[in-house]
Coordinates of C-alpha atoms in Angstrom, one line a residue:
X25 CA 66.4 184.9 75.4
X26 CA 69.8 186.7 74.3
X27 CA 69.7 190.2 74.7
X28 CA 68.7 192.6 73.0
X29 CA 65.4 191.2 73.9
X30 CA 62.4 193.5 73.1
X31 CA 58.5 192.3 73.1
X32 CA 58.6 191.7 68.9
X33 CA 61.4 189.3 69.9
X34 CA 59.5 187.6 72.7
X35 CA 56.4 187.8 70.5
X36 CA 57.7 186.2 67.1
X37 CA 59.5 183.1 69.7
X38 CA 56.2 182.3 70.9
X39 CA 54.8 182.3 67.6
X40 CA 57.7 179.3 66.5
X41 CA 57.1 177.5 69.5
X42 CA 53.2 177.3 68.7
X43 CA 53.9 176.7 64.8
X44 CA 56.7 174.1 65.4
X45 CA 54.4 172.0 68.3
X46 CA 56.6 173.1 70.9
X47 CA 53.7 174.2 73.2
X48 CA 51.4 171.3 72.6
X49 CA 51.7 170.5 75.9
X50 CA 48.7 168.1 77.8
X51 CA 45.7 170.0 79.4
X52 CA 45.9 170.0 83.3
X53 CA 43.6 167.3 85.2
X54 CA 43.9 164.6 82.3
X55 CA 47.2 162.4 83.8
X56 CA 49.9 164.7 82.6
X57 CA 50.2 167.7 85.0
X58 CA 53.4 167.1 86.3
X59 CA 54.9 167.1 82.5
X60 CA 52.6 170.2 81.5
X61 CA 54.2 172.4 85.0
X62 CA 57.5 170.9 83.8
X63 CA 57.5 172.6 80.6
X64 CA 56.1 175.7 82.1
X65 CA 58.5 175.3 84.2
X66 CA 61.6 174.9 81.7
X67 CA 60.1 178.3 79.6
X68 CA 60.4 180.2 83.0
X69 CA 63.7 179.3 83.0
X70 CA 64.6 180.4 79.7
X71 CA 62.6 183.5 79.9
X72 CA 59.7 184.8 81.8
X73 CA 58.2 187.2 79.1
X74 CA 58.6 184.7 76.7
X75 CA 56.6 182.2 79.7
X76 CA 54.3 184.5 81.0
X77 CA 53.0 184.7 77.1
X78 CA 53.4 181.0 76.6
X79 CA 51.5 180.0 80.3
X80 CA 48.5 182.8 79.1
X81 CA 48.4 181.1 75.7
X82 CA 48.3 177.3 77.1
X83 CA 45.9 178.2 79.8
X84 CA 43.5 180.0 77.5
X85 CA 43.6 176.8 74.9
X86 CA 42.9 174.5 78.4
X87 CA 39.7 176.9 78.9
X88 CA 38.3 176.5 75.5
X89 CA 38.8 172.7 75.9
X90 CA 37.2 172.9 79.3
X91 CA 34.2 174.5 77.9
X92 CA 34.1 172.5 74.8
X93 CA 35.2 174.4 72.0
X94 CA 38.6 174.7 70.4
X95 CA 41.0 177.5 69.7
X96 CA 41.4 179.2 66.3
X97 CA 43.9 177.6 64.6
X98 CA 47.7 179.2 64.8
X99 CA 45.9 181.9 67.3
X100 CA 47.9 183.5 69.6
X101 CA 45.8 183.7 72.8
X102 CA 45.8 185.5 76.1
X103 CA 43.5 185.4 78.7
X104 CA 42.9 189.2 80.5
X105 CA 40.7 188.9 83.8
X106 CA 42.5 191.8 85.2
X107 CA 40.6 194.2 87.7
X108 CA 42.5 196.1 89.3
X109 CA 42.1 199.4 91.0
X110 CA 38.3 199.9 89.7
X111 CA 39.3 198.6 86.4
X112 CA 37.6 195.7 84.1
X113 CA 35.4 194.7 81.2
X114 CA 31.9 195.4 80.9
X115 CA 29.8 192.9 79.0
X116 CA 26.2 195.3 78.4
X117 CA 23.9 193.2 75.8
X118 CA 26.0 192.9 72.9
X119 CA 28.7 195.1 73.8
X120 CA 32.0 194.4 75.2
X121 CA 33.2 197.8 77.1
X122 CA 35.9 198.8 79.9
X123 CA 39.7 199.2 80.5
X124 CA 41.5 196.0 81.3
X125 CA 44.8 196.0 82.8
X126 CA 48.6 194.1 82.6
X127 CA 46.9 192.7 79.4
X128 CA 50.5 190.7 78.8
X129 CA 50.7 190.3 74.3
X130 CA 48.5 193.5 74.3
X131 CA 50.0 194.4 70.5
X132 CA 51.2 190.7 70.1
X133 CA 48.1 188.2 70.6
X134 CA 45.8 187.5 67.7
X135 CA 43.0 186.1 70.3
X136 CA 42.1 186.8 74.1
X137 CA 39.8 185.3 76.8
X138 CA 38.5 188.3 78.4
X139 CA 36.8 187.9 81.8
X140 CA 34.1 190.9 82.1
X141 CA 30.9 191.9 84.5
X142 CA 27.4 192.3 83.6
X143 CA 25.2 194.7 85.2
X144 CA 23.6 191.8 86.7
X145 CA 27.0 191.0 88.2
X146 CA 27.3 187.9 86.4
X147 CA 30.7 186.5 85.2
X148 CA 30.9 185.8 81.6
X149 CA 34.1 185.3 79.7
X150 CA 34.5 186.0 75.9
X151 CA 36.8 184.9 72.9
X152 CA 37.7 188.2 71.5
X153 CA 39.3 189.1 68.2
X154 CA 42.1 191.3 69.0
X155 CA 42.3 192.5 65.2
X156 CA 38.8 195.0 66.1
X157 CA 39.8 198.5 65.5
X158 CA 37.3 199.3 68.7
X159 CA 40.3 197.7 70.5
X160 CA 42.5 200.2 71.5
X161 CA 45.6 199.8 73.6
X162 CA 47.1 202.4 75.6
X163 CA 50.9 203.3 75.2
X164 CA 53.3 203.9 77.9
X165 CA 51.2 202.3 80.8
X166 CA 53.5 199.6 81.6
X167 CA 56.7 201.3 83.1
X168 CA 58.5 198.6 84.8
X169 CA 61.9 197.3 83.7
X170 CA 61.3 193.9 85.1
X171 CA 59.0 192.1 82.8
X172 CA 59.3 194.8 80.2
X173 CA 59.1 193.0 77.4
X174 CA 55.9 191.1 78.1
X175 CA 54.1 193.4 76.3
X176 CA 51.7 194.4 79.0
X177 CA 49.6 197.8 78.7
X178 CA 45.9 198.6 79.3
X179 CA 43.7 197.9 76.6
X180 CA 40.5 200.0 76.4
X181 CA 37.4 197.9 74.9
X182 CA 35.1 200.5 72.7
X183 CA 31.6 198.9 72.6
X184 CA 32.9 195.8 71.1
X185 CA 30.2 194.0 69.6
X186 CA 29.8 190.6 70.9
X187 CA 27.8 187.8 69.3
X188 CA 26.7 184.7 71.6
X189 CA 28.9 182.0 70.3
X190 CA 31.7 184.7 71.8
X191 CA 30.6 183.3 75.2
X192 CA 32.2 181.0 76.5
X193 CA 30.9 178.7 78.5
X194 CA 27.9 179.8 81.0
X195 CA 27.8 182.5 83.6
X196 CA 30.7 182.1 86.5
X197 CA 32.2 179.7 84.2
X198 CA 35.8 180.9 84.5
X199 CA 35.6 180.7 87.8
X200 CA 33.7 178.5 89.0
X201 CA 35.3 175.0 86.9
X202 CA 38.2 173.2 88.6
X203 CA 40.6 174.6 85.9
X204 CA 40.8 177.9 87.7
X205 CA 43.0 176.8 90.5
X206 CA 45.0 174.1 88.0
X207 CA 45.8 177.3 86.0
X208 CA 47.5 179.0 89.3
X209 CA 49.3 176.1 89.8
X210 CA 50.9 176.9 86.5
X211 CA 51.7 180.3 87.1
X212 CA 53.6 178.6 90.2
X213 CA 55.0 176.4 88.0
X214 CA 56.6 179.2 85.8
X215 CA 57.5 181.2 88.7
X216 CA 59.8 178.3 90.3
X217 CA 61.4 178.5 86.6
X218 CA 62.4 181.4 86.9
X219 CA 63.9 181.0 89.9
X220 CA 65.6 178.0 89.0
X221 CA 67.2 179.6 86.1
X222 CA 68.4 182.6 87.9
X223 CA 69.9 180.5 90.1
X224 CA 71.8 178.0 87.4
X225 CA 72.9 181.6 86.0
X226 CA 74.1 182.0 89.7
X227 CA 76.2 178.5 89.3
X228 CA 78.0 179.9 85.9
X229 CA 78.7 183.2 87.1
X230 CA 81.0 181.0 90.0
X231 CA 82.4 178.1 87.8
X232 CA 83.7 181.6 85.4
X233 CA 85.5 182.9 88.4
X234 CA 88.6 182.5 90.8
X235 CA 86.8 179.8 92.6
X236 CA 83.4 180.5 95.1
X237 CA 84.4 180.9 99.1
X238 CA 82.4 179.4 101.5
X239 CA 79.7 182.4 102.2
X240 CA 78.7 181.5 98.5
X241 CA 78.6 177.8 98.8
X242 CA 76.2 178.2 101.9
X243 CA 73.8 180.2 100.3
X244 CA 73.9 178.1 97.1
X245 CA 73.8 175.2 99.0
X246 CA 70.5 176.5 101.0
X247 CA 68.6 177.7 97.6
X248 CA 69.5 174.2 96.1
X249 CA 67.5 172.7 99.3
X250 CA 64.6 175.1 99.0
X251 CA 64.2 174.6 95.5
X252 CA 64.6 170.8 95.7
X253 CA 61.5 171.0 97.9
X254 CA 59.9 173.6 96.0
X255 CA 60.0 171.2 93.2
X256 CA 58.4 168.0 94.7
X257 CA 55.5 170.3 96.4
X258 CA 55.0 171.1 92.6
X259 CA 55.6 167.4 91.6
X260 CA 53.1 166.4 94.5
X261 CA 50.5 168.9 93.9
X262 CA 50.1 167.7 89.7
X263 CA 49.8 163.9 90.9
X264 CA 47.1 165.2 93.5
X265 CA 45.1 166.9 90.8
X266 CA 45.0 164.0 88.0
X267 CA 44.7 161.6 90.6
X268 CA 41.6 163.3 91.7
X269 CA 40.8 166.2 89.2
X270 CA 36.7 166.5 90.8
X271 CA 38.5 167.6 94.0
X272 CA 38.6 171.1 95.3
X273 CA 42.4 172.0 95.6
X274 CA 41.8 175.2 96.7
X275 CA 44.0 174.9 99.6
X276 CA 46.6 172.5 97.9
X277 CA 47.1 175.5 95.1
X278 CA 47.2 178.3 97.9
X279 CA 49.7 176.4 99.9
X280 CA 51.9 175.6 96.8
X281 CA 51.4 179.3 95.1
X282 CA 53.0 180.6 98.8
X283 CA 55.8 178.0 99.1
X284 CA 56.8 178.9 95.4
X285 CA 56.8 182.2 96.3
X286 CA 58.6 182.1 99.3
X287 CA 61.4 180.3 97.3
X288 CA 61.1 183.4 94.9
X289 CA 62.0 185.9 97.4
X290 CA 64.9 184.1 98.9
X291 CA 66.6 183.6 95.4
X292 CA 65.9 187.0 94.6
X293 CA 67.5 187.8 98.1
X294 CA 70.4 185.3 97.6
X295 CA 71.7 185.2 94.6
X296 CA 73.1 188.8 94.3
X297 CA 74.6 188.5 97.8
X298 CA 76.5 185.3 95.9
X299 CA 77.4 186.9 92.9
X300 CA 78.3 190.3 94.3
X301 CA 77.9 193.4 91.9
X302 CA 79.5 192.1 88.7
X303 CA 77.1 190.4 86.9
X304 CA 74.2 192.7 88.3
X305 CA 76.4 195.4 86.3
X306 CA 78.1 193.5 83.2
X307 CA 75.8 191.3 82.3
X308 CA 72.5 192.4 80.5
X309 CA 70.8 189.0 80.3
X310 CA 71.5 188.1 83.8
X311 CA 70.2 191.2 85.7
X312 CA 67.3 191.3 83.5
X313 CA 66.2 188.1 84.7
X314 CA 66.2 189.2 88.5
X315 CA 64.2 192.3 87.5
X316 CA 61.4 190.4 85.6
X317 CA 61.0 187.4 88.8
X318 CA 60.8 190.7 91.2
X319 CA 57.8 191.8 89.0
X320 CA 56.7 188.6 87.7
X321 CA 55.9 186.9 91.6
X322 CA 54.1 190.0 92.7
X323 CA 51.2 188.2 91.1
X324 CA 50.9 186.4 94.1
X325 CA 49.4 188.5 96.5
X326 CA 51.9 188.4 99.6
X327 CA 50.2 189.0 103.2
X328 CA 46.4 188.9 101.6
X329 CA 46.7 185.6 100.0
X330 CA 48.6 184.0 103.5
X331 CA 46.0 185.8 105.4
X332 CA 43.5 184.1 103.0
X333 CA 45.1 180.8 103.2
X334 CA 44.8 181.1 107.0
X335 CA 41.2 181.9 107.5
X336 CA 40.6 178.3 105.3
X337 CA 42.7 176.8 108.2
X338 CA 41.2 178.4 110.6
X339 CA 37.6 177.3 109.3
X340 CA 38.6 173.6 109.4
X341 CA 38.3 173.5 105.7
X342 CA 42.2 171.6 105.6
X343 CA 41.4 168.2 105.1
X344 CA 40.9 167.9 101.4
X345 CA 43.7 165.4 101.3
X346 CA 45.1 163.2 103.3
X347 CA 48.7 164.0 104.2
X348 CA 50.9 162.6 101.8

């Protein structure tokens, strides 16, 4: 988006995208994957605020499909399963209660999927009218520059009273369906777009100029491989899961969330070093978008989710699919 971009800006996009059709993109599993990651995909690009709302809003509708029920129409949804550091929603009885955090949309969402414990430990997730004044979000908790116009802040749940046609689907639902992992696949999805875009911004920045020298033209040409492969793991990966969808890709998603990531870091470690300072320090919309992939990737969970990956290795559970 052009600067100045603020989180009403991002907010009242994603709105026209969802009134105008744009984001009636195909559920995952159902033959169109590689076109639905496309299109989360081409919004990375563009903007990741504006994608991180728009992947949170597509994958929430794909839940409610996935459990049978359908959105509220012209809703802006989010889905907010965050629990971090002690954190999370409390589903006691009737009454929804806890901090969540990095609830992305927190002032901009009509609608959100919130993921919360019982004292039984259960799982239960819950379609939750964001309009309840027992709703409260908390300002100034989100302090980064990168992303900073996603929106994101706690939100503190007050006893929110809950009737049972707020649950959605059963117990360990969220979890536990094959949508979970098709939905991280997604995020990948957007995360590649953002690096792809950064480094198309990359490409301008050197057609502008006196002409790029051959330190540039390497480390173009070697993101322009990495991304190239990036993309058909991404391409392979959706063809796997429609062609299959009652598989368990676990270790498909995990291997594709870490390759996309790994492209991440090398664009965000390449690109400046072929730009130089200039457009890092003249140009708003182009240093923004570096800042918001450094946050944005830090979903994935680095070492932890390669150590994880490993162990599933390690226990012979890598045979899921044949190699392709």
């Amino acid at each position: 988006m052009t600067p100045p971009r603020d989180a009403a800006a991002v907010a009242r996009e994603l709105r026209r995208l969802v009134d105008n059709g744009s984001l009636e993109i195909p559920d995952p599993g159902l033959g169109r994957t590689v076109e639905r990651w496309a299109a989360l995909a081409s919004l990375g690009s563009r903007d990741l605020t504006l994608a991180r709302l728009g992947e949170g809003h597509l994958d929430a509708i794909s839940i409610l499909h996935q459990a049978g029920r359908t959105a509220v129409p012209g809703a802006l949804y989010g889905v907010w399963a965050a629990r971090s550091g002690g954190t999370g929603a409390v589903l006691t009885g009737d009454a929804l209660s806890g901090t969540v955090r990095f609830c992305s949309g927190a002032h901009s969402l009509d609608r959100a999927l919130v993921a919360a414990l019982t004292p039984s430990g259960d799982s239960v997730l819950v379609d939750v009218d964001l309009r309840d004044s027992r709703i409260q979000r908390k300002p100034d908790t989100w302090q980064a520059v990168g992303m900073d116009a996603s929106d994101s802040a706690d939100v503190v749940l007050d006893s929110v009273p809950i009737a049972e046609g707020d649950k959605v689907g059963p117990p360990g639902f969220y979890v536990g369906r094959p949508g979970f992992w098709w939905g991280g696949g997604g995020v990948a999805a957007v995360w590649y777009g953002g690096a792809r875009g950064l480094v198309d911004r990359a490409v301008e920045h050197l057609r502008s100029g006196q002409g790029p020298d051959e330190h540039q033209l390497a480390h173009l040409g070697d993101l322009e491989a990495t991304l190239a492969a990036t993309a058909s793991l991404l391409k392979a990966t959706a063809r796997l899961i429609d062609e299959a969808p009652d598989t368990d890709v676990l270790r498909e998603i995990w291997i594709l969330r870490a390759a996309v990531e790994r492209a991440v870091r090398a664009t965000i470690d390449q690109v400046p070093r072929i730009t130089g300072p200039t457009p890092l320090s003249r140009d708003r919309a182009f240093a923004q978008a570096l800042a918001d992939l450094q946050v944005y990737v830090r979903q994935h969970h680095a070492e932890r989710d390669l150590a994880a990956l490993g162990r599933l290795i390690s226990e012979g559970k890598d045979d899921a699919w044949p190699a392709r």
